[in-house]
mmCIF file of C-alpha atoms in Angstrom:
data_model
loop_
_atom_site.group_PDB
_atom_site.id
_atom_site.type_symbol
_atom_site.label_atom_id
_atom_site.label_comp_id
_atom_site.label_asym_id
_atom_site.label_seq_id
_atom_site.Cartn_x
_atom_site.Cartn_y
_atom_site.Cartn_z
ATOM 1 C CA MET A 1 111.639 113.346 128.656
ATOM 2 C CA VAL A 2 111.364 115.753 125.748
ATOM 3 C CA GLY A 3 107.732 116.532 125.079
ATOM 4 C CA ILE A 4 105.964 117.079 121.807
ATOM 5 C CA CYS A 5 105.691 120.769 122.704
ATOM 6 C CA ASP A 6 109.516 120.980 122.648
ATOM 7 C CA LEU A 7 109.643 120.015 118.971
ATOM 8 C CA LYS A 8 109.637 122.360 115.986
ATOM 9 C CA PRO A 9 106.241 123.237 114.501
ATOM 10 C CA GLU A 10 107.183 121.233 111.390
ATOM 11 C CA ASP A 11 108.009 118.190 113.540
ATOM 12 C CA GLN A 12 104.712 118.498 115.363
ATOM 13 C CA LEU A 13 102.822 118.839 112.087
ATOM 14 C CA LEU A 14 104.378 115.642 110.712
ATOM 15 C CA LEU A 15 103.475 113.780 113.907
ATOM 16 C CA ASN A 16 99.875 114.982 113.759
ATOM 17 C CA CYS A 17 99.676 113.778 110.152
ATOM 18 C CA SER A 18 101.311 110.407 110.820
ATOM 19 C CA LEU A 19 98.084 108.793 112.037
ATOM 20 C CA THR A 20 95.639 106.859 109.888
ATOM 21 C CA LEU A 21 92.552 108.415 111.446
ATOM 22 C CA LEU A 22 92.637 111.967 112.779
ATOM 23 C CA SER A 23 90.722 113.107 115.828
ATOM 24 C CA GLY A 24 89.072 116.499 116.003
ATOM 25 C CA GLU A 25 92.001 117.631 118.150
ATOM 26 C CA ASN A 26 94.493 116.466 115.501
ATOM 27 C CA ILE A 27 92.680 118.399 112.768
ATOM 28 C CA LYS A 28 92.498 121.499 114.945
ATOM 29 C CA ARG A 29 96.222 121.274 115.687
ATOM 30 C CA ILE A 30 97.067 120.774 112.002
ATOM 31 C CA LYS A 31 95.162 123.939 111.108
ATOM 32 C CA GLN A 32 96.938 125.877 113.867
ATOM 33 C CA LEU A 33 100.364 124.689 112.742
ATOM 34 C CA THR A 34 99.774 125.354 109.036
ATOM 35 C CA ASN A 35 98.812 128.940 109.889
ATOM 36 C CA GLN A 36 102.389 129.488 111.076
ATOM 37 C CA ASP A 37 105.369 130.434 108.950
ATOM 38 C CA LEU A 38 106.697 126.934 108.269
ATOM 39 C CA ASP A 39 109.881 125.705 106.646
ATOM 40 C CA TRP A 40 108.075 123.565 104.068
ATOM 41 C CA ASN A 41 111.239 122.191 102.473
ATOM 42 C CA TYR A 42 112.394 120.930 105.875
ATOM 43 C CA LEU A 43 108.967 119.385 106.516
ATOM 44 C CA ILE A 44 108.837 117.578 103.165
ATOM 45 C CA ASP A 45 112.404 116.304 103.518
ATOM 46 C CA LEU A 46 111.604 115.055 107.020
ATOM 47 C CA ALA A 47 108.490 113.266 105.725
ATOM 48 C CA TYR A 48 110.514 111.569 102.971
ATOM 49 C CA LYS A 49 113.224 110.570 105.452
ATOM 50 C CA HIS A 50 110.690 108.907 107.753
ATOM 51 C CA ARG A 51 108.526 107.427 104.951
ATOM 52 C CA LEU A 52 105.518 109.447 106.071
ATOM 53 C CA SER A 53 104.993 111.614 102.981
ATOM 54 C CA PRO A 54 101.811 109.730 101.876
ATOM 55 C CA LEU A 55 100.065 110.391 105.184
ATOM 56 C CA LEU A 56 101.336 113.969 105.269
ATOM 57 C CA TYR A 57 99.912 114.661 101.825
ATOM 58 C CA TRP A 58 96.634 112.848 102.506
ATOM 59 C CA HIS A 59 95.818 114.724 105.695
ATOM 60 C CA LEU A 60 97.114 118.152 104.648
ATOM 61 C CA ASN A 61 95.175 117.934 101.401
ATOM 62 C CA ARG A 62 92.006 117.415 103.416
ATOM 63 C CA SER A 63 92.623 119.616 106.433
ATOM 64 C CA SER A 64 94.585 122.591 105.055
ATOM 65 C CA PRO A 65 95.052 122.241 101.289
ATOM 66 C CA GLU A 66 95.459 125.982 100.801
ATOM 67 C CA ALA A 67 98.440 126.095 103.174
ATOM 68 C CA ILE A 68 100.715 123.865 101.073
ATOM 69 C CA PRO A 69 102.910 125.765 98.581
ATOM 70 C CA SER A 70 101.617 124.844 95.129
ATOM 71 C CA ASN A 71 104.890 123.397 93.809
ATOM 72 C CA LEU A 72 105.328 121.192 96.883
ATOM 73 C CA LYS A 73 101.690 120.164 96.823
ATOM 74 C CA LEU A 74 102.119 118.917 93.253
ATOM 75 C CA GLU A 75 105.310 117.095 94.235
ATOM 76 C CA LEU A 76 103.597 115.399 97.174
ATOM 77 C CA LYS A 77 100.606 114.473 95.030
ATOM 78 C CA GLU A 78 102.771 112.894 92.329
ATOM 79 C CA HIS A 79 104.822 111.039 94.934
ATOM 80 C CA PHE A 80 101.625 109.759 96.575
ATOM 81 C CA HIS A 81 100.200 108.372 93.332
ATOM 82 C CA LYS A 82 103.516 106.816 92.279
ATOM 83 C CA ASN A 83 103.663 105.099 95.646
ATOM 84 C CA VAL A 84 100.124 103.746 95.191
ATOM 85 C CA GLN A 85 101.074 102.310 91.796
ATOM 86 C CA LYS A 86 104.267 100.756 93.165
ATOM 87 C CA ASN A 87 102.436 99.284 96.155
ATOM 88 C CA LEU A 88 99.747 97.763 93.961
ATOM 89 C CA MET A 89 102.448 96.079 91.902
ATOM 90 C CA MET A 90 104.170 94.825 95.066
ATOM 91 C CA PHE A 91 100.888 93.523 96.506
ATOM 92 C CA LYS A 92 100.263 91.622 93.270
ATOM 93 C CA GLU A 93 103.742 90.126 93.504
ATOM 94 C CA LEU A 94 103.224 89.178 97.146
ATOM 95 C CA LEU A 95 100.138 87.154 96.200
ATOM 96 C CA GLU A 96 102.003 85.537 93.306
ATOM 97 C CA VAL A 97 104.919 84.501 95.535
ATOM 98 C CA VAL A 98 102.539 83.033 98.126
ATOM 99 C CA ASP A 99 100.734 81.096 95.381
ATOM 100 C CA ILE A 100 103.957 79.833 93.770
ATOM 101 C CA LEU A 101 105.420 78.589 97.046
ATOM 102 C CA GLN A 102 102.187 77.078 98.350
ATOM 103 C CA LYS A 103 101.748 75.066 95.168
ATOM 104 C CA GLN A 104 105.143 73.487 95.842
ATOM 105 C CA GLY A 105 104.459 72.695 99.486
ATOM 106 C CA VAL A 106 105.992 75.744 101.183
ATOM 107 C CA VAL A 107 103.767 77.972 103.342
ATOM 108 C CA PRO A 108 105.343 81.469 103.480
ATOM 109 C CA ILE A 109 104.199 83.960 106.124
ATOM 110 C CA PRO A 110 104.076 87.494 104.688
ATOM 111 C CA TYR A 111 104.152 90.338 107.183
ATOM 112 C CA LYS A 112 104.907 94.092 107.274
ATOM 113 C CA GLY A 113 104.691 95.852 103.886
ATOM 114 C CA PRO A 114 101.381 95.345 102.032
ATOM 115 C CA VAL A 115 99.983 93.243 104.874
ATOM 116 C CA LEU A 116 100.259 96.163 107.293
ATOM 117 C CA ALA A 117 99.102 98.675 104.696
ATOM 118 C CA ILE A 118 95.853 96.831 103.992
ATOM 119 C CA LEU A 119 95.143 95.243 107.349
ATOM 120 C CA ILE A 120 96.137 98.086 109.679
ATOM 121 C CA TYR A 121 96.288 101.284 107.620
ATOM 122 C CA LYS A 122 93.234 100.284 105.545
ATOM 123 C CA ASN A 123 94.816 101.921 102.513
ATOM 124 C CA LEU A 124 97.585 100.484 100.362
ATOM 125 C CA GLY A 125 98.810 103.986 99.558
ATOM 126 C CA PHE A 126 99.372 105.126 103.133
ATOM 127 C CA ARG A 127 102.606 103.249 103.672
ATOM 128 C CA ILE A 128 105.936 103.238 101.853
ATOM 129 C CA PHE A 129 107.804 99.928 101.764
ATOM 130 C CA GLY A 130 110.906 98.885 99.896
ATOM 131 C CA ASP A 131 110.611 95.102 99.870
ATOM 132 C CA LEU A 132 108.377 92.125 100.622
ATOM 133 C CA ASP A 133 109.025 90.188 103.834
ATOM 134 C CA PHE A 134 108.231 86.495 104.219
ATOM 135 C CA TYR A 135 108.945 84.070 107.027
ATOM 136 C CA VAL A 136 109.780 80.481 106.048
ATOM 137 C CA PRO A 137 110.862 77.710 108.482
ATOM 138 C CA ILE A 138 114.591 77.047 108.246
ATOM 139 C CA GLU A 139 114.044 73.537 106.894
ATOM 140 C CA ASP A 140 112.153 75.018 103.911
ATOM 141 C CA VAL A 141 114.659 77.767 103.100
ATOM 142 C CA PRO A 142 116.881 75.822 100.634
ATOM 143 C CA ARG A 143 113.814 74.635 98.694
ATOM 144 C CA THR A 144 112.323 78.143 98.767
ATOM 145 C CA ARG A 145 115.576 79.522 97.399
ATOM 146 C CA ASP A 146 115.581 77.027 94.517
ATOM 147 C CA ILE A 147 111.925 77.723 93.691
ATOM 148 C CA LEU A 148 112.473 81.491 93.586
ATOM 149 C CA VAL A 149 115.584 81.174 91.430
ATOM 150 C CA ASN A 150 113.633 78.982 88.982
ATOM 151 C CA GLU A 151 110.913 81.661 88.898
ATOM 152 C CA GLY A 152 113.392 84.359 87.837
ATOM 153 C CA TYR A 153 114.451 85.787 91.175
ATOM 154 C CA GLU A 154 118.132 86.536 91.597
ATOM 155 C CA PRO A 155 119.701 86.125 95.066
ATOM 156 C CA TRP A 156 121.781 89.036 96.279
ATOM 157 C CA GLU A 157 124.168 86.664 98.022
ATOM 158 C CA LYS A 158 126.323 84.544 95.729
ATOM 159 C CA LEU A 159 127.197 81.649 98.031
ATOM 160 C CA THR A 160 128.891 78.288 97.765
ATOM 161 C CA SER A 161 127.367 75.339 99.630
ATOM 162 C CA ALA A 162 129.872 75.877 102.471
ATOM 163 C CA GLN A 163 129.020 79.568 102.633
ATOM 164 C CA GLU A 164 125.296 78.761 102.701
ATOM 165 C CA LYS A 165 125.732 76.626 105.823
ATOM 166 C CA SER A 166 127.550 79.474 107.552
ATOM 167 C CA PHE A 167 124.956 81.940 106.326
ATOM 168 C CA TYR A 168 122.107 79.914 107.850
ATOM 169 C CA LYS A 169 124.024 79.744 111.127
ATOM 170 C CA PHE A 170 125.014 83.410 111.466
ATOM 171 C CA GLN A 171 122.296 85.299 109.589
ATOM 172 C CA ARG A 172 118.496 85.230 109.418
ATOM 173 C CA GLU A 173 117.415 86.237 105.907
ATOM 174 C CA TYR A 174 118.054 85.862 102.196
ATOM 175 C CA HIS A 175 117.568 88.744 99.777
ATOM 176 C CA PHE A 176 116.230 88.313 96.243
ATOM 177 C CA ILE A 177 115.365 90.649 93.409
ATOM 178 C CA ASN A 178 112.857 89.963 90.644
ATOM 179 C CA LYS A 179 114.883 90.601 87.495
ATOM 180 C CA LEU A 180 111.751 91.656 85.575
ATOM 181 C CA THR A 181 109.965 93.909 88.088
ATOM 182 C CA GLY A 182 112.907 95.034 90.230
ATOM 183 C CA ILE A 183 110.977 94.125 93.405
ATOM 184 C CA ASN A 184 113.034 92.898 96.361
ATOM 185 C CA LEU A 185 112.081 89.940 98.545
ATOM 186 C CA GLU A 186 113.392 89.026 101.981
ATOM 187 C CA ILE A 187 113.015 85.399 103.028
ATOM 188 C CA LYS A 188 113.552 85.122 106.798
ATOM 189 C CA TRP A 189 114.005 81.996 108.886
ATOM 190 C CA LYS A 190 114.129 84.010 112.127
ATOM 191 C CA PHE A 191 111.793 86.824 113.126
ATOM 192 C CA LEU A 192 114.158 88.410 115.629
ATOM 193 C CA SER A 193 117.209 90.496 114.805
ATOM 194 C CA THR A 194 120.619 88.873 115.108
ATOM 195 C CA LEU A 195 121.246 91.490 117.805
ATOM 196 C CA ILE A 196 118.705 89.657 119.986
ATOM 197 C CA PRO A 197 120.404 86.330 120.764
ATOM 198 C CA THR A 198 117.877 83.609 121.573
ATOM 199 C CA SER A 199 118.513 79.903 121.199
ATOM 200 C CA ASN A 200 115.044 79.469 119.719
ATOM 201 C CA GLU A 201 111.792 81.303 119.186
ATOM 202 C CA PRO A 202 109.403 78.990 121.064
ATOM 203 C CA VAL A 203 106.356 81.260 121.114
ATOM 204 C CA PHE A 204 106.298 81.248 117.316
ATOM 205 C CA GLN A 205 105.258 77.620 117.328
ATOM 206 C CA GLU A 206 102.007 78.384 119.134
ATOM 207 C CA ASN A 207 98.857 78.237 117.013
ATOM 208 C CA GLU A 208 97.609 81.674 118.018
ATOM 209 C CA PHE A 209 100.858 83.296 116.843
ATOM 210 C CA PHE A 210 99.729 82.932 113.214
ATOM 211 C CA LYS A 211 96.422 84.112 111.843
ATOM 212 C CA GLU A 212 94.660 83.841 108.488
ATOM 213 C CA VAL A 213 93.498 87.255 107.321
ATOM 214 C CA ASN A 214 91.669 88.695 104.335
ATOM 215 C CA LEU A 215 93.720 91.111 102.273
ATOM 216 C CA ASP A 216 91.407 92.691 99.744
ATOM 217 C CA GLN A 217 89.469 89.376 99.379
ATOM 218 C CA PHE A 218 92.645 87.283 99.309
ATOM 219 C CA LYS A 219 93.349 84.989 102.267
ATOM 220 C CA VAL A 220 96.920 84.773 103.553
ATOM 221 C CA LYS A 221 98.512 83.481 106.718
ATOM 222 C CA THR A 222 100.406 86.122 108.675
ATOM 223 C CA ILE A 223 101.510 86.994 112.209
ATOM 224 C CA SER A 224 98.732 87.742 114.658
ATOM 225 C CA PRO A 225 98.667 91.572 115.015
ATOM 226 C CA GLU A 226 99.000 91.356 118.804
ATOM 227 C CA TYR A 227 102.273 89.423 118.586
ATOM 228 C CA LEU A 228 103.429 91.665 115.768
ATOM 229 C CA ILE A 229 103.437 94.585 118.222
ATOM 230 C CA LEU A 230 106.313 92.928 120.059
ATOM 231 C CA ILE A 231 108.103 91.728 116.907
ATOM 232 C CA LEU A 232 108.054 95.227 115.371
ATOM 233 C CA SER A 233 109.151 96.784 118.661
ATOM 234 C CA ILE A 234 112.239 94.565 118.655
ATOM 235 C CA HIS A 235 112.806 95.313 114.969
ATOM 236 C CA ASN A 236 112.554 99.037 115.736
ATOM 237 C CA ALA A 237 115.272 98.700 118.385
ATOM 238 C CA SER A 238 117.541 96.760 116.010
ATOM 239 C CA HIS A 239 117.466 99.865 113.784
ATOM 240 C CA ALA A 240 118.230 102.086 116.803
ATOM 241 C CA TYR A 241 114.698 103.555 116.730
ATOM 242 C CA SER A 242 115.778 105.667 113.778
ATOM 243 C CA SER A 243 112.541 106.069 111.749
ATOM 244 C CA LEU A 244 109.147 107.453 112.689
ATOM 245 C CA TYR A 245 107.298 105.115 110.326
ATOM 246 C CA ARG A 246 108.284 102.142 112.501
ATOM 247 C CA PHE A 247 106.708 103.843 115.505
ATOM 248 C CA SER A 248 103.684 104.658 113.357
ATOM 249 C CA ASP A 249 103.317 100.964 112.443
ATOM 250 C CA ILE A 250 103.302 99.927 116.097
ATOM 251 C CA SER A 251 100.942 102.755 117.036
ATOM 252 C CA GLU A 252 98.428 101.695 114.378
ATOM 253 C CA LEU A 253 98.727 98.057 115.457
ATOM 254 C CA ILE A 254 97.966 98.936 119.066
ATOM 255 C CA LYS A 255 94.899 100.913 117.989
ATOM 256 C CA TYR A 256 93.825 98.072 115.694
ATOM 257 C CA CYS A 257 94.019 95.348 118.354
ATOM 258 C CA SER A 258 91.342 94.973 120.987
ATOM 259 C CA ASN A 259 91.961 93.441 124.421
ATOM 260 C CA ILE A 260 95.736 93.275 124.078
ATOM 261 C CA LYS A 261 97.249 90.805 126.537
ATOM 262 C CA TRP A 262 99.826 93.281 127.821
ATOM 263 C CA GLU A 263 100.881 91.104 130.752
ATOM 264 C CA TYR A 264 101.607 88.198 128.410
ATOM 265 C CA LEU A 265 103.526 90.341 125.894
ATOM 266 C CA LEU A 266 105.604 91.816 128.714
ATOM 267 C CA LYS A 267 106.306 88.309 130.029
ATOM 268 C CA ILE A 268 107.555 87.212 126.596
ATOM 269 C CA ALA A 269 109.696 90.348 126.394
ATOM 270 C CA ASP A 270 111.095 89.622 129.844
ATOM 271 C CA ASP A 271 111.842 85.991 128.938
ATOM 272 C CA TRP A 272 113.801 87.162 125.893
ATOM 273 C CA GLY A 273 115.597 89.897 127.822
ATOM 274 C CA VAL A 274 113.997 92.665 125.718
ATOM 275 C CA LYS A 275 111.578 94.116 128.244
ATOM 276 C CA ARG A 276 113.528 97.390 128.363
ATOM 277 C CA ILE A 277 113.449 97.536 124.567
ATOM 278 C CA PHE A 278 109.671 97.040 124.579
ATOM 279 C CA LEU A 279 109.102 99.670 127.268
ATOM 280 C CA ILE A 280 111.198 102.244 125.391
ATOM 281 C CA ASN A 281 108.940 101.739 122.375
ATOM 282 C CA LEU A 282 105.840 102.214 124.505
ATOM 283 C CA LYS A 283 107.297 105.260 126.276
ATOM 284 C CA ILE A 284 107.993 107.044 122.985
ATOM 285 C CA LEU A 285 104.679 105.980 121.458
ATOM 286 C CA ARG A 286 102.888 107.415 124.470
ATOM 287 C CA GLU A 287 104.891 110.630 124.151
ATOM 288 C CA LEU A 288 104.685 111.211 120.399
ATOM 289 C CA PHE A 289 101.551 109.340 119.311
ATOM 290 C CA GLN A 290 99.455 109.573 122.496
ATOM 291 C CA ILE A 291 98.605 105.874 122.459
ATOM 292 C CA GLN A 292 96.400 104.679 125.296
ATOM 293 C CA LEU A 293 97.976 102.186 127.705
ATOM 294 C CA PRO A 294 96.635 100.465 130.831
ATOM 295 C CA GLY A 295 97.537 102.013 134.176
ATOM 296 C CA ASP A 296 99.763 99.104 135.231
ATOM 297 C CA VAL A 297 101.764 99.367 131.990
ATOM 298 C CA LEU A 298 102.165 103.125 132.456
ATOM 299 C CA GLU A 299 103.341 102.559 136.021
ATOM 300 C CA LEU A 300 105.863 99.994 134.790
ATOM 301 C CA ILE A 301 107.181 102.436 132.174
ATOM 302 C CA ASN A 302 107.499 105.220 134.750
ATOM 303 C CA ASN A 303 109.468 102.936 137.075
ATOM 304 C CA SER A 304 111.773 101.499 134.414
ATOM 305 C CA ASN A 305 114.416 104.214 134.100
ATOM 306 C CA VAL A 306 113.987 104.653 130.341
ATOM 307 C CA ASP A 307 113.563 108.451 130.295
ATOM 308 C CA GLU A 308 117.091 109.409 129.276
ATOM 309 C CA VAL A 309 117.478 106.909 126.450
ATOM 310 C CA SER A 310 113.970 107.753 125.193
ATOM 311 C CA LYS A 311 114.791 111.462 125.244
ATOM 312 C CA ASP A 312 117.951 110.858 123.209
ATOM 313 C CA ILE A 313 116.058 108.731 120.672
ATOM 314 C CA VAL A 314 113.370 111.388 120.167
ATOM 315 C CA LYS A 315 115.979 114.108 119.673
ATOM 316 C CA ARG A 316 117.802 112.029 117.069
ATOM 317 C CA LEU A 317 114.569 111.283 115.210
ATOM 318 C CA PHE A 318 114.373 114.959 114.302
ATOM 319 C CA THR A 319 118.066 115.578 113.605
ATOM 320 C CA SER A 320 120.564 114.100 111.176
ATOM 321 C CA LYS A 321 123.101 113.204 113.846
ATOM 322 C CA PRO A 322 124.179 109.609 113.166
ATOM 323 C CA ARG A 323 125.780 107.312 115.708
ATOM 324 C CA GLY A 324 129.356 106.236 115.114
ATOM 325 C CA VAL A 325 130.359 102.568 115.116
ATOM 326 C CA LEU A 326 131.443 102.432 118.757
ATOM 327 C CA GLU A 327 128.501 104.596 119.800
ATOM 328 C CA LYS A 328 126.160 102.039 118.187
ATOM 329 C CA VAL A 329 127.755 99.239 120.187
ATOM 330 C CA VAL A 330 127.300 101.160 123.451
ATOM 331 C CA PHE A 331 123.731 102.134 122.539
ATOM 332 C CA HIS A 332 122.573 98.600 121.728
ATOM 333 C CA SER A 333 124.250 97.091 124.775
ATOM 334 C CA ASN A 334 122.517 99.686 126.980
ATOM 335 C CA LEU A 335 119.140 98.534 125.639
ATOM 336 C CA ARG A 336 119.531 95.215 127.448
ATOM 337 C CA GLU A 337 118.727 94.735 131.140
ATOM 338 C CA LYS A 338 121.039 91.915 132.184
ATOM 339 C CA ARG A 339 124.837 92.005 132.154
ATOM 340 C CA LYS A 340 125.056 88.735 130.239
ATOM 341 C CA ASP A 341 122.740 90.118 127.528
ATOM 342 C CA LYS A 342 124.733 93.349 127.361
ATOM 343 C CA LEU A 343 127.912 91.323 126.881
ATOM 344 C CA LYS A 344 126.262 89.088 124.258
ATOM 345 C CA THR A 345 125.142 92.162 122.314
ATOM 346 C CA ILE A 346 128.645 93.644 122.352
ATOM 347 C CA LEU A 347 130.190 90.351 121.226
ATOM 348 C CA ILE A 348 127.611 89.952 118.460
ATOM 349 C CA MET A 349 128.197 93.445 117.124
ATOM 350 C CA ILE A 350 131.970 92.931 117.108
ATOM 351 C CA PHE A 351 132.294 89.285 116.055
ATOM 352 C CA LEU A 352 129.124 88.080 114.276
ATOM 353 C CA PRO A 353 130.015 87.534 110.600
ATOM 354 C CA THR A 354 128.010 89.819 108.316
ATOM 355 C CA PRO A 355 126.694 88.724 104.905
ATOM 356 C CA GLY A 356 129.576 90.600 103.278
ATOM 357 C CA VAL A 357 132.151 88.777 105.381
ATOM 358 C CA ILE A 358 130.666 85.361 104.614
ATOM 359 C CA GLU A 359 130.369 86.158 100.914
ATOM 360 C CA SER A 360 133.987 87.377 100.734
ATOM 361 C CA VAL A 361 135.534 83.932 101.189
ATOM 362 C CA SER A 362 134.339 80.317 101.202
ATOM 363 C CA LEU A 363 135.627 78.487 104.260
ATOM 364 C CA PRO A 364 135.261 74.781 105.039
ATOM 365 C CA TRP A 365 133.503 73.861 108.280
ATOM 366 C CA ALA A 366 136.788 73.341 110.154
ATOM 367 C CA LEU A 367 137.917 76.899 109.373
ATOM 368 C CA GLU A 368 134.534 78.564 109.972
ATOM 369 C CA PRO A 369 135.821 80.400 113.128
ATOM 370 C CA LEU A 370 138.017 82.505 110.824
ATOM 371 C CA TYR A 371 134.847 84.392 109.870
ATOM 372 C CA TYR A 372 134.913 85.914 113.368
ATOM 373 C CA ILE A 373 138.416 87.289 112.754
ATOM 374 C CA LEU A 374 137.425 88.680 109.365
ATOM 375 C CA ARG A 375 134.450 90.390 111.009
ATOM 376 C CA VAL A 376 136.777 92.060 113.550
ATOM 377 C CA PHE A 377 138.930 93.383 110.707
ATOM 378 C CA GLN A 378 135.778 94.741 109.067
ATOM 379 C CA MET A 379 134.719 96.346 112.358
ATOM 380 C CA VAL A 380 138.096 98.056 112.819
ATOM 381 C CA LYS A 381 137.931 99.365 109.264
ATOM 382 C CA ASN A 382 134.423 100.737 109.910
ATOM 383 C CA VAL A 383 135.636 102.519 113.053
ATOM 384 C CA PHE A 384 138.352 104.349 111.123
ATOM 385 C CA THR A 385 136.093 105.146 108.160
ATOM 386 C CA ASN A 386 133.151 105.941 110.506
ATOM 387 C CA GLN A 387 130.727 103.749 108.560
#
C-alpha cells in the first residue's frame, strides 16, 4: 500500500489541511511542508479539484500565513468567502424546502451538504457542495415533484407519464433547479447507488436510522451519523473513490460518532454484498487520514486482500488519469465479493437505462425492455468516444 510518505509534499500538505481540527503533529507537519519549495499552483488546483480549498485556506492562514504567495492567498480568501455566502444561501433554501414540504404532508430527509457542514464540520464554510440532497419515500415522490414545480422549481428531466414510471423503476433521484436562485435539488427515493443492486433497503425503516438534529437552532430529521458512515462509503465507491472530500466527510463522521457499532455496520455491509467496498474506504482512511479503528476491524482489513485496489485508488486521487468505460466496468465489478454481485454490477453498467436514455424516447409499458437495447447502443458509443 502506498504510504503518505510516498506522496508529493503538496499532496501531503493538502491531506494535513483536510481535517476540521488539527493536532499539534498536524500543525508541525504543515509548518515543515510550507518551508519547502512547493508548487503552489499545483496545490491550489488539487484543492479545487477535491473541494478542499476552504480547509486549505483556513488552516494555512492560521498555521503558516506567510508561506502562501500573496496572489494565491488573496484568491483562496475570496474563494472561501464566496463559498460561505453560497452555503448560507443554500442552507436557507434547505430550510425553506423542508418547511414547504412538511406543510403539505411530506417529510423530506436532508443529508450531506449543509447538514454535514454544520453537524460534523461545525462550520458552514468548511465544505463545498453543489446541490441539496433530500430523501423522500417513493410513494411521496410524485407529490413532492408537483409541490416543487408549483414553488418554481424546474425538473431537469422532461418526462411523460410513461417515462416517469420507467424512471422510478430504473433510477433513484430527480433533479430540480430553482429558477430564481439557481440552486439544484436532488430528491432521492433510494439511498444506495444503482450500482448496488438490492431489492429493498430494510435497515432504513428502523427508527434509529433517522435522527432529529439541531442545525443552527433549526430542527430537522436526517440520517443518524453512524449509519451515514456506511451510506457515504457506498456513495464514495459509486464514484470510484475519485475525490478526497468524500473521504474527508467519512473521516469527520467517524471522529464525530462515539461508540460506533462497527460489528453491526460490517454485518449490514456484508448482507448487502458491499463489505469489500466498506473495508476499502476504511483502509484508505486509515492510511491518509489516520483514523482510529478497533483492533478487530484493523485485523479484518489486513486480512481482506484490499491492498492493491486501495493502492491504485490512492495513486489516482493525486493524478489526472481517468478510467475508460470498460476499465470502469472492470473496476466496479472487482469491488464486489461474490460472483453473482460482480455479474449484477457488470449487467447494470451495460444495460441499466440512464436518465438520458429514458428521456430520449417515451415507450409504453409493453416496450419498456427496449430501453435496455438503447442503453447498450449508448454504452458502445461511449466506448468509442471514451466518455
